[in-house]
PDB file of C-alpha atoms and ligand atoms in Angstrom:
ATOM      1  CA  MET A   1     143.515-171.799  17.598  1.00  0.00           C
ATOM      2  CA  ARG A   2     144.207-169.142  14.976  1.00  0.00           C
ATOM      3  CA  ASP A   3     143.537-166.596  17.719  1.00  0.00           C
ATOM      4  CA  ILE A   4     146.385-168.052  19.791  1.00  0.00           C
ATOM      5  CA  VAL A   5     148.808-167.649  16.901  1.00  0.00           C
ATOM      6  CA  ALA A   6     147.472-164.259  15.807  1.00  0.00           C
ATOM      7  CA  ALA A   7     148.067-162.857  19.300  1.00  0.00           C
ATOM      8  CA  VAL A   8     151.821-163.584  19.239  1.00  0.00           C
ATOM      9  CA  ASN A   9     153.740-160.321  19.311  1.00  0.00           C
ATOM     10  CA  ASP A  10     156.661-159.292  17.170  1.00  0.00           C
ATOM     11  CA  PRO A  11     159.733-159.480  19.449  1.00  0.00           C
ATOM     12  CA  GLU A  12     161.095-156.195  18.079  1.00  0.00           C
ATOM     13  CA  LEU A  13     157.742-154.418  18.225  1.00  0.00           C
ATOM     14  CA  PRO A  14     156.145-155.851  21.379  1.00  0.00           C
ATOM     15  CA  SER A  15     152.869-153.946  21.039  1.00  0.00           C
ATOM     16  CA  ILE A  16     152.211-155.304  17.548  1.00  0.00           C
ATOM     17  CA  THR A  17     150.993-158.803  16.809  1.00  0.00           C
ATOM     18  CA  ILE A  18     152.231-160.881  13.899  1.00  0.00           C
ATOM     19  CA  ALA A  19     148.707-160.768  12.463  1.00  0.00           C
ATOM     20  CA  GLU A  20     148.765-156.954  12.454  1.00  0.00           C
ATOM     21  CA  LEU A  21     152.222-156.998  10.940  1.00  0.00           C
ATOM     22  CA  GLY A  22     150.844-159.098   8.094  1.00  0.00           C
ATOM     23  CA  ILE A  23     153.314-161.974   8.327  1.00  0.00           C
ATOM     24  CA  LEU A  24     150.810-164.620   9.467  1.00  0.00           C
ATOM     25  CA  ARG A  25     149.638-166.368   6.302  1.00  0.00           C
ATOM     26  CA  ASP A  26     147.767-169.480   7.379  1.00  0.00           C
ATOM     27  CA  VAL A  27     146.887-171.685  10.340  1.00  0.00           C
ATOM     28  CA  ARG A  28     145.612-175.181   9.628  1.00  0.00           C
ATOM     29  CA  MET A  29     145.499-178.667  11.130  1.00  0.00           C
ATOM     30  CA  ASP A  30     147.566-181.547   9.796  1.00  0.00           C
ATOM     31  CA  GLY A  31     146.268-184.461  11.847  1.00  0.00           C
ATOM     32  CA  GLU A  32     147.085-183.509  15.441  1.00  0.00           C
ATOM     33  CA  THR A  33     149.632-180.882  14.447  1.00  0.00           C
ATOM     34  CA  VAL A  34     148.948-177.191  13.977  1.00  0.00           C
ATOM     35  CA  VAL A  35     150.722-175.986  10.855  1.00  0.00           C
ATOM     36  CA  VAL A  36     151.446-172.255  10.860  1.00  0.00           C
ATOM     37  CA  SER A  37     152.597-170.496   7.710  1.00  0.00           C
ATOM     38  CA  ILE A  38     154.493-167.250   8.099  1.00  0.00           C
ATOM     39  CA  THR A  39     156.174-164.995   5.581  1.00  0.00           C
ATOM     40  CA  PRO A  40     159.381-163.330   6.791  1.00  0.00           C
ATOM     41  CA  THR A  41     159.552-159.562   6.639  1.00  0.00           C
ATOM     42  CA  TYR A  42     163.045-158.489   5.717  1.00  0.00           C
ATOM     43  CA  SER A  43     165.262-161.295   4.546  1.00  0.00           C
ATOM     44  CA  GLY A  44     167.704-162.145   7.254  1.00  0.00           C
ATOM     45  CA  CYS A  45     165.633-160.427   9.898  1.00  0.00           C
ATOM     46  CA  PRO A  46     166.857-162.217  13.048  1.00  0.00           C
ATOM     47  CA  ALA A  47     163.446-161.802  14.647  1.00  0.00           C
ATOM     48  CA  MET A  48     161.936-164.564  12.518  1.00  0.00           C
ATOM     49  CA  GLY A  49     163.573-167.354  14.522  1.00  0.00           C
ATOM     50  CA  VAL A  50     162.252-165.818  17.716  1.00  0.00           C
ATOM     51  CA  ILE A  51     158.775-165.471  16.218  1.00  0.00           C
ATOM     52  CA  ALA A  52     158.732-169.159  15.231  1.00  0.00           C
ATOM     53  CA  GLU A  53     159.723-170.117  18.782  1.00  0.00           C
ATOM     54  CA  ASP A  54     157.098-167.816  20.264  1.00  0.00           C
ATOM     55  CA  ILE A  55     154.371-169.326  18.071  1.00  0.00           C
ATOM     56  CA  ALA A  56     155.400-172.851  19.065  1.00  0.00           C
ATOM     57  CA  ALA A  57     155.469-171.867  22.744  1.00  0.00           C
ATOM     58  CA  ALA A  58     152.047-170.204  22.574  1.00  0.00           C
ATOM     59  CA  LEU A  59     150.516-173.308  20.975  1.00  0.00           C
ATOM     60  CA  ARG A  60     152.323-175.633  23.391  1.00  0.00           C
ATOM     61  CA  ALA A  61     150.752-173.704  26.263  1.00  0.00           C
ATOM     62  CA  HIS A  62     147.398-174.837  24.850  1.00  0.00           C
ATOM     63  CA  SER A  63     148.664-178.414  24.392  1.00  0.00           C
ATOM     64  CA  TYR A  64     149.030-178.145  20.625  1.00  0.00           C
ATOM     65  CA  GLU A  65     151.918-179.630  18.713  1.00  0.00           C
ATOM     66  CA  SER A  66     152.978-177.293  15.952  1.00  0.00           C
ATOM     67  CA  ARG A  67     155.059-176.973  12.841  1.00  0.00           C
ATOM     68  CA  ILE A  68     156.111-173.642  11.367  1.00  0.00           C
ATOM     69  CA  GLU A  69     156.341-173.294   7.620  1.00  0.00           C
ATOM     70  CA  THR A  70     158.035-170.342   5.983  1.00  0.00           C
ATOM     71  CA  VAL A  71     156.311-169.059   2.856  1.00  0.00           C
ATOM     72  CA  LEU A  72     158.599-166.939   0.712  1.00  0.00           C
ATOM     73  CA  SER A  73     156.237-166.271  -2.177  1.00  0.00           C
ATOM     74  CA  PRO A  74     154.487-163.919  -2.526  1.00  0.00           C
ATOM     75  CA  ALA A  75     157.031-161.838  -0.632  1.00  0.00           C
ATOM     76  CA  TRP A  76     155.942-159.737   2.296  1.00  0.00           C
ATOM     77  CA  THR A  77     155.725-156.034   1.659  1.00  0.00           C
ATOM     78  CA  THR A  78     155.061-153.226   4.069  1.00  0.00           C
ATOM     79  CA  ASP A  79     151.666-152.855   2.366  1.00  0.00           C
ATOM     80  CA  TRP A  80     150.596-155.946   4.317  1.00  0.00           C
ATOM     81  CA  MET A  81     151.033-154.091   7.564  1.00  0.00           C
ATOM     82  CA  SER A  82     147.649-153.140   9.010  1.00  0.00           C
ATOM     83  CA  GLU A  83     146.645-149.568   9.802  1.00  0.00           C
ATOM     84  CA  SER A  84     146.440-150.495  13.499  1.00  0.00           C
ATOM     85  CA  ALA A  85     150.068-151.631  13.396  1.00  0.00           C
ATOM     86  CA  LYS A  86     151.131-148.367  11.735  1.00  0.00           C
ATOM     87  CA  GLN A  87     149.231-146.377  14.346  1.00  0.00           C
ATOM     88  CA  LYS A  88     150.969-148.258  17.170  1.00  0.00           C
ATOM     89  CA  LEU A  89     154.343-147.530  15.566  1.00  0.00           C
ATOM     90  CA  ARG A  90     153.530-143.805  15.494  1.00  0.00           C
ATOM     91  CA  GLU A  91     152.498-143.913  19.156  1.00  0.00           C
ATOM     92  CA  GLU A  92     155.879-145.439  19.995  1.00  0.00           C
ATOM     93  CA  GLY A  93     157.729-142.730  18.084  1.00  0.00           C
ATOM     94  CA  VAL A  94     158.591-144.957  15.141  1.00  0.00           C
ATOM     95  CA  ALA A  95     157.735-143.665  11.683  1.00  0.00           C
ATOM     96  CA  PRO A  96     155.823-146.449   9.888  1.00  0.00           C
ATOM     97  CA  PRO A  97     156.563-147.342   6.265  1.00  0.00           C
ATOM     98  CA  GLY A  98     155.342-144.648   3.899  1.00  0.00           C
ATOM     99  CA  ASP A  99     155.307-141.956   6.585  1.00  0.00           C
ATOM    100  CA  ALA A 100     157.985-139.460   5.609  1.00  0.00           C
ATOM    101  CA  ILE A 101     157.219-137.208   8.558  1.00  0.00           C
ATOM    102  CA  CYS A 102     158.624-136.796  12.048  1.00  0.00           C
ATOM    103  CA  PRO A 103     156.551-138.785  14.588  1.00  0.00           C
ATOM    104  CA  GLN A 104     157.246-136.067  17.197  1.00  0.00           C
ATOM    105  CA  CYS A 105     156.234-132.868  15.408  1.00  0.00           C
ATOM    106  CA  SER A 106     154.918-134.059  12.003  1.00  0.00           C
ATOM    107  CA  SER A 107     157.504-132.019  10.104  1.00  0.00           C
ATOM    108  CA  ASP A 108     158.431-133.437   6.708  1.00  0.00           C
ATOM    109  CA  ASP A 109     161.902-131.880   6.901  1.00  0.00           C
ATOM    110  CA  ILE A 110     163.767-135.058   7.777  1.00  0.00           C
ATOM    111  CA  ARG A 111     167.133-136.529   6.947  1.00  0.00           C
ATOM    112  CA  ILE A 112     168.609-140.012   7.029  1.00  0.00           C
ATOM    113  CA  VAL A 113     171.174-140.513   9.775  1.00  0.00           C
ATOM    114  CA  SER A 114     171.835-144.181   9.166  1.00  0.00           C
ATOM    115  CA  GLU A 115     170.289-146.919   7.046  1.00  0.00           C
ATOM    116  CA  PHE A 116     170.832-149.218  10.007  1.00  0.00           C
ATOM    117  CA  GLY A 117     168.988-148.482  13.217  1.00  0.00           C
ATOM    118  CA  SER A 118     168.982-150.406  16.474  1.00  0.00           C
ATOM    119  CA  VAL A 119     167.063-153.246  14.833  1.00  0.00           C
ATOM    120  CA  ALA A 120     167.537-154.652  11.338  1.00  0.00           C
ATOM    121  CA  CYS A 121     164.167-153.560   9.968  1.00  0.00           C
ATOM    122  CA  GLN A 122     164.568-149.918  10.921  1.00  0.00           C
ATOM    123  CA  ALA A 123     166.671-147.027   9.730  1.00  0.00           C
ATOM    124  CA  LEU A 124     167.590-144.027  11.864  1.00  0.00           C
ATOM    125  CA  HIS A 125     166.248-140.720  10.633  1.00  0.00           C
ATOM    126  CA  ALA A 126     166.355-137.319  12.263  1.00  0.00           C
ATOM    127  CA  CYS A 127     163.978-134.387  12.115  1.00  0.00           C
ATOM    128  CA  VAL A 128     165.559-131.120  10.991  1.00  0.00           C
ATOM    129  CA  SER A 129     162.734-129.052  12.526  1.00  0.00           C
ATOM    130  CA  CYS A 130     162.819-130.359  16.095  1.00  0.00           C
ATOM    131  CA  GLY A 131     166.204-132.061  16.018  1.00  0.00           C
ATOM    132  CA  GLU A 132     164.830-135.360  17.304  1.00  0.00           C
ATOM    133  CA  PRO A 133     166.230-138.587  15.881  1.00  0.00           C
ATOM    134  CA  PHE A 134     163.644-141.288  15.312  1.00  0.00           C
ATOM    135  CA  PRO A 135     163.563-144.835  13.945  1.00  0.00           C
ATOM    136  CA  TYR A 136     161.944-145.327  10.570  1.00  0.00           C
ATOM    137  CA  PHE A 137     160.470-148.670   9.649  1.00  0.00           C
ATOM    138  CA  LYS A 138     161.868-149.267   6.162  1.00  0.00           C
ATOM    139  CA  THR A 139     159.422-149.488   3.302  1.00  0.00           C
ATOM    140  CA  LEU A 140     159.662-152.722   1.345  1.00  0.00           C
ATOM    141  CA  ARG A 141     157.904-153.493  -1.897  1.00  0.00           C
TER     142      ARG A 141
HETATM  143 ZN1   ZN B 201     160.264-133.224  14.482  1.00  0.00          ZN
END
């Protein structure tokens, strides 16, 4: 049952599961209902509503009723993101939190283009060495 929930992907990062992202806190039974606790990443991240729906849909597919609880404390930080998630980000050309290098050429000569990238959790940086812009997953502590 936890495996079903853990395999749900982040809608903004489809190759990364919510377990790898570190937002899945707890899965337990309350009578016949599966209670899933998740901690939002960035406050106001619109993906959280989608994630809750995806969890409910995944459990429904296995005939489980579910309830999603949001746990705000302790707050999620990018330290909760697993190494496998960071590696997948790099493979997709996204610089994971803490990586201040270009995912294309590994140069550390980078500049911030915009604090707001195509999705809320990412900023747009550009590499001075190779000229490539790339999304940077913002560090949060
Ligand atoms: Zn570069």
